[in-house]
């Protein structure tokens, strides 16, 4: 079977599995979903009515099948709290999260890869040790705490960046793409663009902290392995300049794991979104999820998790295909 | 998460007899080890160390709300007047309980699933690994979030929720180990001798497959502490009046910008330092058990 | 000395790991001139590679390196001279797969390493080393090549740097005999064309005898003997050299002859074995053995000879029941093994034992030797613990092993001891037949000779039957009554040992014999 087809099939299977797991987990809820939906002051008869309306009294298998059916029609269900279709909210908020996650991923790769290469090239020297300490610190700080600290110092004390939100209240422009970096450029006003960047700065930096540490460490360790290979020794013996050895001969071998990190980095950004967005009041999927958690709005929690996971699976699929292109040993026939 | 770190380099199974000995020669490792030892001692002795043990367990002391650090309350008091240091000490108990609980249960599940899949191969492997993949398909944190949300917030449920999302990493790792070990001559010798499968797995394979898993597990303790803190920060973990660092950051959050930084500040430092120590230990252990480093 | 390209004197290398200093090389003097092949021979750990690597400055910075190196009339410490040494030399590695960058095309690697030679030049170089389609090879990635082709590419890469000195570190050890012979010819041919100096490192006396003009014999970090190849191999002076040469199996007389029973003890009928290949895009199975028939007569030694990939280890695994059989049957003492269930089959295993390649890896790393022998005995006998200890002691004495060794773990044993322990584990169950899968290929030659001798003694004593699987014709000749030649899953020839060597019937057998250096 061609690699592409096989990889697509496994992705479909995985998504199906993810749906199943979320379905099962959602049914683990010890409290009665019908009672939750009906609200705290509902009488037993009303709760019973809701149960029938939502088909919560049907056998589990039947519920599962109709859940799959709804999903296939793009129906993510209705929020307990707002009684609005979840899909609309998700579509509304997703670009904000994606913009944040993509920029954080980009930032951590652009800084992390050269740092990792540099640390590996000077293994066990002082600059390596300090880079490693820095990287370990990056993966050890709780992201929400880093968010609070940056608010305290950069926003509250120094006033460099706005405290929270995606835009100042008095700025608005058309949002054809939902990515404000793009939209503000399209609006043609440099001040809009500047406002967008100022609001993005802190959340992106905070979100990039963990993946940055991760990238640096992974690139360092895979570069160290590669640099010990005989073919690198042979190149050095032949007098190939060290820069060429590092960036043109070695890095390409270390990049296969780097692609894995790219996926991971993105995953981290997306899944730490609910912590970061909550602190910065960022109107994305993450803060949507956090407020749903606080209101025990289960349909939103499962649907939100599902959407994020599916995006993650698709991103991983794309990365694997890129990987197959870079590394000739992976068959892409 | 960091599981991948050594997953990528997962190799080598030489006996790790000298690990501890070599760890003692590594300055960074020694510092990290001392920090962890300090946290464990402090957590165990918390009720004896602090004069505010009741407040550490959650009893409010409303007259002393939001006191800045002073000679009585070294790290100040929180919005219910409780001594922040006492809360931190009891929080260490929660954090360490969750970390060790999650990692040990996950390792057990991972070993069983991974060794079975790797040893028997074929459809057993196919089925078990496809299931594992489905769990791994969730971005980190997210599966723990929905499980915790479903079960309801509590320390015990936090352990369950994180474990559900954690075991697949070990299953993968063990499977890779077993796949390479089962081709080793000593395993084939045992099979050719007629040693039953469960003994081949239990006596000949698993003992030799564990070194990289312990390395991973050590590094993961730090990651679990961070995840647990995240969960309680959004209200999915330990509930008040329980002592938990993530919860303290959440409780102290609204006071930070008003200048009362000590609640969230000290809890954040507590989390970061412990996670840092575990991550460093993981790094150092990884390095000294890596056979390539010997040459 | 005029014409000397590289002169090394008083070289010593000491490693300084935290566990204490280790002197790897002491007082080594070597000199090599253009057009000369210097062979360095020694067993593993004798310091052959360290010697060369320290001259090239490839030892870790923590190691201390002493002595002097002279290149082109300039003399200095090895560290000072390493730059000049690197400049004039190129390395050919043992494992060609690792010496090529897997994600960069051969052409690009050549261009980078040659420092800007044009493509035409590089293509002609690839042609010279015997790659059939140089244009295509430039575009290829290393994994598209076989091991032999990869080694050719590595040699081309070395030559592209215009070296005066080619250092080949066990360049053919990872290759089949046929390919080995071709690569040796290639290296000699290039030496002649370019008047290259070649340092050829090997553990294999036969190979050294074929390529080297002069030989240095190393033992435990010291050069114990140097001289022309003629002198060293035919009139060895040093006792260690004599021992090395004596233990090379091909030079010992043919084996003791047995009088085998009439009936087969082990019989293989129409055997076929498939391997599932995950990497194949077809996702299908590969037939490794096809319609294989073989019967081993009680009391004899039957050697099964073949190159890697011929399926010989698969056959061993099939007899041991470690891989499923696709077709055919295996009979042992008139029991059809392939028809037995697991439990019934287990009962036959004490009688039919397996000994695998690499004895150190055949013992469970974390268990004491006692534990492992007890496990075997507990499984197959009803002995009490004391009886088991008695049986173990008896077997150990017979094999010349100290009984104290039972408390050790495998990594505390030497290669020779481990091999005997593995034999003890088999013999303690008093088997009728033992299947050996390359049992000596991981051992140094001197140990190998002792083990082979021990095997034939044991056979005579206990009336054992051996099925001996090996790639080494010399070993087969020493031990076997009959030899079967296996090629791509089929037996192409089966005859008495002497007949096979004197009158090989099959073309493939002939080419094997030709390629094998001194049999």
Coordinates of N, CA and C in Angstrom, one line a residue, chain A residues 32-213:
Chain A
X32 N -25.4 13.7 36.7 CA -26.4 13.4 35.7 C -26.4 14.5 34.7
X33 N -26.0 14.3 33.4 CA -26.0 15.3 32.4 C -27.3 16.0 32.2
X34 N -28.4 15.2 32.3 CA -29.7 15.8 32.1 C -30.0 16.8 33.2
X35 N -29.6 16.5 34.4 CA -29.9 17.4 35.5 C -29.0 18.7 35.3
X36 N -27.8 18.5 34.8 CA -27.0 19.6 34.6 C -27.6 20.5 33.5
X37 N -28.1 19.9 32.5 CA -28.7 20.7 31.4 C -29.9 21.4 31.8
X38 N -30.8 20.7 32.6 CA -32.0 21.3 33.0 C -31.8 22.5 34.0
X39 N -30.6 22.5 34.6 CA -30.4 23.6 35.5 C -30.7 23.2 37.0
X40 N -30.2 24.0 37.9 CA -30.3 23.5 39.3 C -31.7 23.6 39.9
X41 N -32.6 24.4 39.3 CA -33.9 24.5 39.9 C -35.0 23.7 39.2
X42 N -34.6 22.8 38.3 CA -35.5 22.1 37.6 C -36.2 21.0 38.4
X43 N -37.4 20.7 38.2 CA -38.1 19.6 38.9 C -37.8 18.3 38.2
X44 N -37.9 17.2 38.9 CA -37.6 15.9 38.4 C -38.3 15.6 37.0
X45 N -39.5 16.1 36.9 CA -40.2 15.8 35.6 C -39.5 16.6 34.5
X46 N -39.1 17.8 34.7 CA -38.4 18.5 33.7 C -37.1 17.8 33.3
X47 N -36.4 17.3 34.4 CA -35.1 16.6 34.1 C -35.4 15.4 33.2
X48 N -36.5 14.7 33.5 CA -36.9 13.5 32.7 C -37.1 13.9 31.3
X49 N -37.8 15.1 31.1 CA -38.1 15.6 29.8 C -36.8 15.8 29.0
X50 N -35.9 16.5 29.7 CA -34.6 16.8 29.0 C -33.9 15.5 28.6
X51 N -34.0 14.5 29.5 CA -33.3 13.3 29.3 C -33.8 12.6 28.0
X52 N -35.2 12.7 27.8 CA -35.8 12.2 26.6 C -35.4 13.0 25.4
X53 N -35.4 14.3 25.5 CA -35.1 15.2 24.4 C -33.7 14.9 23.9
X54 N -32.8 14.8 24.8 CA -31.4 14.6 24.4 C -31.1 13.1 24.2
X55 N -32.1 12.3 24.2 CA -31.9 10.8 24.0 C -30.9 10.2 25.0
X56 N -30.8 10.8 26.2 CA -29.8 10.3 27.1 C -30.3 9.0 27.8
X57 N -31.6 8.6 27.5 CA -32.0 7.3 28.1 C -31.8 6.2 27.1
X58 N -31.4 6.5 25.9 CA -31.1 5.4 24.9 C -29.9 4.6 25.3
X59 N -29.8 3.3 24.8 CA -28.7 2.5 25.1 C -27.4 3.2 24.6
X60 N -26.3 2.9 25.3 CA -25.0 3.6 25.0 C -24.6 3.5 23.5
X61 N -24.8 2.3 23.0 CA -24.4 2.1 21.6 C -25.2 3.0 20.7
X62 N -26.5 3.1 20.9 CA -27.3 4.0 20.1 C -26.9 5.5 20.2
X63 N -26.6 5.9 21.5 CA -26.1 7.2 21.7 C -24.8 7.5 20.9
X64 N -23.9 6.4 20.9 CA -22.7 6.5 20.2 C -22.8 6.7 18.7
X65 N -23.8 5.9 18.2 CA -24.0 6.0 16.7 C -24.6 7.4 16.3
X66 N -25.5 7.9 17.2 CA -26.1 9.2 16.8 C -25.1 10.3 17.0
X67 N -24.2 10.1 18.0 CA -23.1 11.0 18.2 C -22.2 11.1 17.0
X68 N -21.8 9.9 16.5 CA -21.0 9.9 15.2 C -21.7 10.6 14.1
X69 N -23.1 10.3 14.0 CA -23.8 10.9 12.9 C -23.8 12.4 13.0
X70 N -24.0 12.9 14.2 CA -24.0 14.4 14.4 C -22.7 15.0 14.0
X71 N -21.6 14.3 14.5 CA -20.3 14.8 14.2 C -20.0 14.9 12.7
X72 N -20.5 13.8 12.0 CA -20.2 13.8 10.5 C -21.0 14.9 9.8
X73 N -22.0 15.4 10.4 CA -22.7 16.5 9.8 C -22.2 17.8 10.3
X74 N -21.1 17.8 11.0 CA -20.5 19.0 11.6 C -21.2 19.5 12.8
X75 N -22.1 18.7 13.4 CA -22.8 19.2 14.5 C -22.1 18.8 15.8
X76 N -21.5 19.8 16.5 CA -20.8 19.5 17.7 C -21.6 19.5 19.0
X77 N -22.9 19.7 18.8 CA -23.8 19.8 20.0 C -24.1 21.2 20.4
X78 N -24.8 21.3 21.5 CA -25.2 22.6 22.0 C -24.7 22.8 23.4
X79 N -24.2 24.0 23.7 CA -23.6 24.3 25.0 C -24.7 24.3 26.1
X80 N -24.4 23.6 27.2 CA -25.4 23.7 28.3 C -25.6 25.1 28.8
X81 N -24.5 25.8 28.8 CA -24.5 27.2 29.4 C -25.2 28.2 28.5
X82 N -24.8 28.2 27.3 CA -25.3 29.3 26.4 C -26.5 28.9 25.5
X83 N -26.7 27.6 25.4 CA -27.7 27.0 24.5 C -27.4 27.3 23.1
X84 N -26.2 27.7 22.8 CA -25.8 28.0 21.4 C -25.1 26.8 20.8
X85 N -25.2 26.6 19.5 CA -24.5 25.6 18.8 C -23.0 25.8 19.0
X86 N -22.3 24.7 19.4 CA -20.9 24.8 19.8 C -20.0 25.2 18.6
X87 N -20.4 24.6 17.4 CA -19.7 24.8 16.2 C -19.4 26.3 15.9
X88 N -20.5 27.1 16.1 CA -20.4 28.5 15.8 C -19.3 29.2 16.6
X89 N -19.4 28.8 17.9 CA -18.4 29.4 18.9 C -17.0 29.0 18.5
X90 N -16.8 27.7 18.1 CA -15.5 27.2 17.8 C -15.0 27.9 16.6
X91 N -15.8 28.0 15.5 CA -15.3 28.6 14.3 C -15.0 30.1 14.6
X92 N -15.7 30.7 15.5 CA -15.5 32.1 15.8 C -14.2 32.3 16.5
X93 N -13.8 31.3 17.4 CA -12.7 31.5 18.3 C -11.4 30.9 17.8
X94 N -11.5 30.0 16.9 CA -10.4 29.2 16.5 C -9.2 30.0 15.9
X95 N -9.5 30.9 15.0 CA -8.3 31.7 14.5 C -7.5 32.3 15.5
X96 N -8.1 32.8 16.6 CA -7.3 33.5 17.6 C -6.3 32.5 18.2
X97 N -6.7 31.3 18.5 CA -5.8 30.3 19.1 C -4.8 29.9 18.1
X98 N -5.2 29.7 16.9 CA -4.2 29.2 15.9 C -3.2 30.2 15.6
X99 N -3.5 31.5 15.6 CA -2.6 32.6 15.4 C -1.5 32.6 16.5
X100 N -2.0 32.4 17.7 CA -1.1 32.4 18.9 C -0.2 31.2 18.8
X101 N -0.8 30.0 18.5 CA 0.0 28.8 18.5 C 1.0 28.7 17.4
X102 N 0.6 29.2 16.2 CA 1.6 29.2 15.1 C 2.8 30.1 15.4
X103 N 2.5 31.3 15.9 CA 3.6 32.2 16.1 C 4.5 31.7 17.2
X104 N 3.9 31.1 18.3 CA 4.7 30.5 19.3 C 5.6 29.4 18.8
X105 N 5.0 28.6 18.0 CA 5.8 27.5 17.4 C 7.0 28.0 16.5
X106 N 6.6 29.0 15.7 CA 7.6 29.6 14.9 C 8.8 30.2 15.7
X107 N 8.4 31.0 16.7 CA 9.4 31.6 17.6 C 10.3 30.6 18.2
X108 N 9.7 29.5 18.8 CA 10.5 28.5 19.5 C 11.4 27.7 18.5
X109 N 11.0 27.5 17.3 CA 11.9 26.8 16.4 C 13.0 27.7 15.9
X110 N 12.7 29.0 15.6 CA 13.7 29.9 15.1 C 14.8 30.1 16.1
X111 N 14.4 30.2 17.3 CA 15.5 30.4 18.4 C 16.1 29.1 18.8
X112 N 15.2 28.0 19.0 CA 15.6 26.8 19.6 C 16.6 26.0 18.7
X113 N 16.4 25.9 17.4 CA 17.3 25.1 16.6 C 18.7 25.6 16.6
X114 N 19.0 26.8 16.3 CA 20.4 27.3 16.4 C 21.0 27.1 17.8
X115 N 20.2 27.4 18.8 CA 20.7 27.2 20.2 C 21.1 25.7 20.4
X116 N 20.3 24.8 20.0 CA 20.6 23.4 20.2 C 21.8 23.0 19.4
X117 N 21.9 23.5 18.2 CA 23.1 23.2 17.4 C 24.4 23.7 18.1
X118 N 24.3 24.9 18.5 CA 25.4 25.6 19.2 C 25.8 24.8 20.5
X119 N 24.8 24.4 21.2 CA 25.1 23.7 22.5 C 25.8 22.3 22.1
X120 N 25.3 21.7 21.1 CA 25.9 20.4 20.8 C 27.3 20.5 20.2
X121 N 27.6 21.6 19.5 CA 28.9 21.8 18.9 C 29.9 22.1 20.1
X122 N 29.4 22.6 21.2 CA 30.4 22.9 22.3 C 30.0 22.0 23.5
X123 N 29.8 20.8 23.2 CA 29.3 19.9 24.3 C 30.2 20.0 25.5
X124 N 29.5 20.1 26.6 CA 30.2 20.1 27.9 C 31.1 21.3 28.2
X125 N 31.1 22.3 27.3 CA 31.8 23.5 27.6 C 30.9 24.4 28.4
X126 N 31.4 25.5 28.9 CA 30.6 26.4 29.7 C 29.4 26.9 29.0
X127 N 29.5 27.3 27.7 CA 28.4 27.9 27.0 C 27.3 26.8 26.8
X128 N 27.7 25.5 26.7 CA 26.7 24.4 26.6 C 26.0 24.3 27.9
X129 N 26.7 24.3 29.0 CA 26.1 24.1 30.3 C 25.1 25.2 30.6
X130 N 25.4 26.4 30.2 CA 24.5 27.5 30.6 C 23.3 27.4 29.6
X131 N 23.5 27.1 28.4 CA 22.3 26.9 27.5 C 21.4 25.8 28.0
X132 N 22.0 24.7 28.4 CA 21.2 23.6 28.9 C 20.4 24.0 30.1
X133 N 21.1 24.8 31.1 CA 20.3 25.2 32.2 C 19.2 26.1 31.9
X134 N 19.4 27.0 30.9 CA 18.4 27.8 30.4 C 17.2 27.0 29.8
X135 N 17.6 26.0 29.0 CA 16.5 25.2 28.4 C 15.7 24.4 29.4
X136 N 16.4 23.9 30.4 CA 15.7 23.1 31.5 C 14.8 24.0 32.2
X137 N 15.3 25.3 32.5 CA 14.4 26.2 33.2 C 13.2 26.5 32.4
X138 N 13.3 26.6 31.1 CA 12.2 26.8 30.2 C 11.1 25.8 30.3
X139 N 11.5 24.5 30.5 CA 10.5 23.5 30.5 C 10.1 23.2 32.0
X140 N 10.6 24.0 32.9 CA 10.2 23.8 34.3 C 9.3 24.9 34.9
X141 N 9.2 26.0 34.2 CA 8.3 27.0 34.7 C 6.9 26.7 34.3
X142 N 5.9 26.7 35.3 CA 4.5 26.6 34.9 C 4.1 27.7 34.0
X143 N 3.5 27.4 32.9 CA 3.2 28.4 31.9 C 2.3 29.5 32.4
X144 N 1.3 29.1 33.2 CA 0.4 30.2 33.7 C 1.1 31.1 34.7
X145 N 2.1 30.6 35.4 CA 2.8 31.4 36.4 C 3.7 32.4 35.6
X146 N 4.3 31.9 34.6 CA 5.1 32.8 33.7 C 4.2 33.9 33.1
X147 N 3.0 33.5 32.8 CA 2.0 34.5 32.2 C 1.8 35.6 33.3
X148 N 1.5 35.1 34.5 CA 1.3 36.1 35.6 C 2.5 37.0 35.8
X149 N 3.7 36.4 35.9 CA 4.9 37.2 36.1 C 5.0 38.3 35.0
X150 N 4.8 37.8 33.7 CA 5.0 38.8 32.6 C 4.0 39.9 32.7
X151 N 2.8 39.6 33.1 CA 1.8 40.6 33.3 C 2.3 41.6 34.4
X152 N 2.8 41.0 35.5 CA 3.2 41.9 36.6 C 4.3 42.8 36.2
X153 N 5.4 42.2 35.5 CA 6.5 43.1 35.2 C 6.4 43.9 33.9
X154 N 6.0 43.2 32.8 CA 6.1 43.9 31.5 C 4.8 44.7 31.3
X155 N 3.7 44.4 31.8 CA 2.5 45.2 31.6 C 2.3 46.1 32.8
X156 N 2.2 45.6 34.0 CA 1.8 46.4 35.1 C 3.0 47.4 35.5
X157 N 4.2 46.8 35.7 CA 5.2 47.7 36.2 C 5.9 48.5 35.1
X158 N 6.2 47.9 34.0 CA 7.0 48.6 33.0 C 6.1 49.2 31.9
X159 N 4.9 48.7 31.8 CA 3.9 49.2 30.8 C 4.3 49.1 29.4
X160 N 5.1 48.1 29.1 CA 5.5 47.9 27.7 C 4.4 47.3 26.8
X161 N 3.7 46.4 27.4 CA 2.6 45.7 26.7 C 1.3 45.8 27.4
X162 N 0.2 45.7 26.6 CA -1.1 45.7 27.3 C -1.3 44.5 28.2
X163 N -2.1 44.6 29.2 CA -2.2 43.6 30.2 C -2.9 42.3 29.6
X164 N -3.9 42.6 28.8 CA -4.6 41.4 28.3 C -5.4 41.8 27.1
X165 N -6.1 40.8 26.5 CA -7.0 41.0 25.3 C -6.2 40.9 24.0
X166 N -7.0 41.0 22.9 CA -6.4 40.8 21.6 C -6.3 42.1 20.9
X167 N -7.1 43.0 21.3 CA -7.1 44.4 20.7 C -7.6 45.4 21.7
X168 N -7.1 46.7 21.6 CA -7.7 47.7 22.4 C -9.2 47.9 22.1
X169 N -10.0 48.4 23.1 CA -11.4 48.5 22.8 C -11.8 49.4 21.7
X170 N -10.9 50.4 21.5 CA -11.2 51.4 20.5 C -10.7 51.1 19.1
X171 N -10.1 50.0 18.9 CA -9.6 49.6 17.6 C -10.4 48.5 17.0
X172 N -10.8 48.7 15.7 CA -11.5 47.5 15.1 C -11.3 47.6 13.6
X173 N -11.3 46.5 12.9 CA -11.1 46.5 11.5 C -11.8 45.2 11.0
X174 N -11.9 45.1 9.7 CA -12.5 43.9 9.1 C -11.7 42.7 9.4
X175 N -12.4 41.6 9.5 CA -11.7 40.3 9.9 C -11.9 39.2 8.9
X176 N -11.5 39.4 7.6 CA -11.7 38.4 6.6 C -11.1 37.0 7.0
X177 N -9.9 37.0 7.6 CA -9.2 35.7 7.8 C -9.3 35.3 9.3
X178 N -9.5 36.2 10.2 CA -9.6 35.9 11.6 C -8.2 35.9 12.2
X179 N -7.2 36.0 11.3 CA -5.8 36.1 11.9 C -5.5 37.6 11.9
X180 N -5.4 38.2 13.1 CA -5.3 39.6 13.2 C -4.1 40.2 12.6
X181 N -3.0 39.4 12.5 CA -1.7 39.9 11.9 C -2.0 40.2 10.5
X182 N -2.7 39.3 9.8 CA -3.0 39.4 8.4 C -4.1 40.5 8.2
X183 N -5.1 40.4 9.0 CA -6.3 41.3 8.9 C -5.8 42.8 9.1
X184 N -4.9 43.0 10.0 CA -4.5 44.4 10.3 C -3.7 44.9 9.2
X185 N -2.9 44.0 8.5 CA -2.1 44.5 7.4 C -3.1 44.8 6.2
X186 N -4.1 44.0 6.1 CA -5.1 44.2 5.0 C -5.9 45.5 5.3
X187 N -6.0 45.9 6.5 CA -6.7 47.1 6.8 C -5.9 48.4 6.4
X188 N -4.6 48.1 6.2 CA -3.8 49.2 5.6 C -3.4 50.2 6.6
X189 N -3.7 50.0 7.9 CA -3.3 51.0 8.9 C -2.2 50.4 9.8
X190 N -1.0 51.1 9.7 CA 0.1 50.6 10.5 C -0.2 50.6 12.0
X191 N -1.0 51.5 12.5 CA -1.3 51.6 13.9 C -2.1 50.4 14.3
X192 N -3.0 49.9 13.4 CA -3.7 48.7 13.7 C -2.7 47.5 13.9
X193 N -1.8 47.4 12.9 CA -0.8 46.3 13.0 C 0.0 46.4 14.2
X194 N 0.4 47.6 14.6 CA 1.2 47.8 15.8 C 0.4 47.3 17.1
X195 N -0.9 47.7 17.1 CA -1.7 47.3 18.2 C -1.8 45.8 18.3
X196 N -2.0 45.1 17.2 CA -2.1 43.7 17.2 C -0.8 43.1 17.7
X197 N 0.3 43.6 17.2 CA 1.6 43.0 17.7 C 1.8 43.2 19.2
X198 N 1.5 44.3 19.7 CA 1.7 44.6 21.1 C 0.9 43.6 21.9
X199 N -0.3 43.3 21.5 CA -1.1 42.4 22.2 C -0.7 41.0 22.1
X200 N -0.1 40.7 21.0 CA 0.4 39.3 20.8 C 1.7 39.0 21.5
X201 N 2.5 40.0 21.8 CA 3.8 39.8 22.2 C 3.9 38.9 23.5
X202 N 3.2 39.3 24.5 CA 3.4 38.5 25.8 C 2.8 37.1 25.7
X203 N 1.6 36.9 25.2 CA 1.1 35.5 25.1 C 2.0 34.7 24.3
X204 N 2.5 35.2 23.1 CA 3.4 34.4 22.3 C 4.6 34.0 23.0
X205 N 5.3 34.9 23.7 CA 6.5 34.6 24.3 C 6.3 33.6 25.4
X206 N 5.3 33.8 26.2 CA 5.0 32.9 27.3 C 4.7 31.5 26.8
X207 N 3.9 31.4 25.7 CA 3.6 30.1 25.1 C 4.8 29.5 24.5
X208 N 5.7 30.2 24.1 CA 6.9 29.7 23.4 C 7.9 29.1 24.4
X209 N 7.8 29.5 25.6 CA 8.8 29.2 26.6 C 9.1 27.7 26.7
X210 N 8.0 26.9 26.9 CA 8.2 25.5 27.1 C 8.7 24.8 25.8
X211 N 8.1 25.1 24.7 CA 8.6 24.5 23.4 C 10.0 24.9 23.1
X212 N 10.4 26.1 23.5 CA 11.7 26.6 23.2 C 12.7 25.7 23.9
X213 N 12.5 25.5 25.2 CA 13.3 24.6 26.0 C 13.4 23.2 25.4

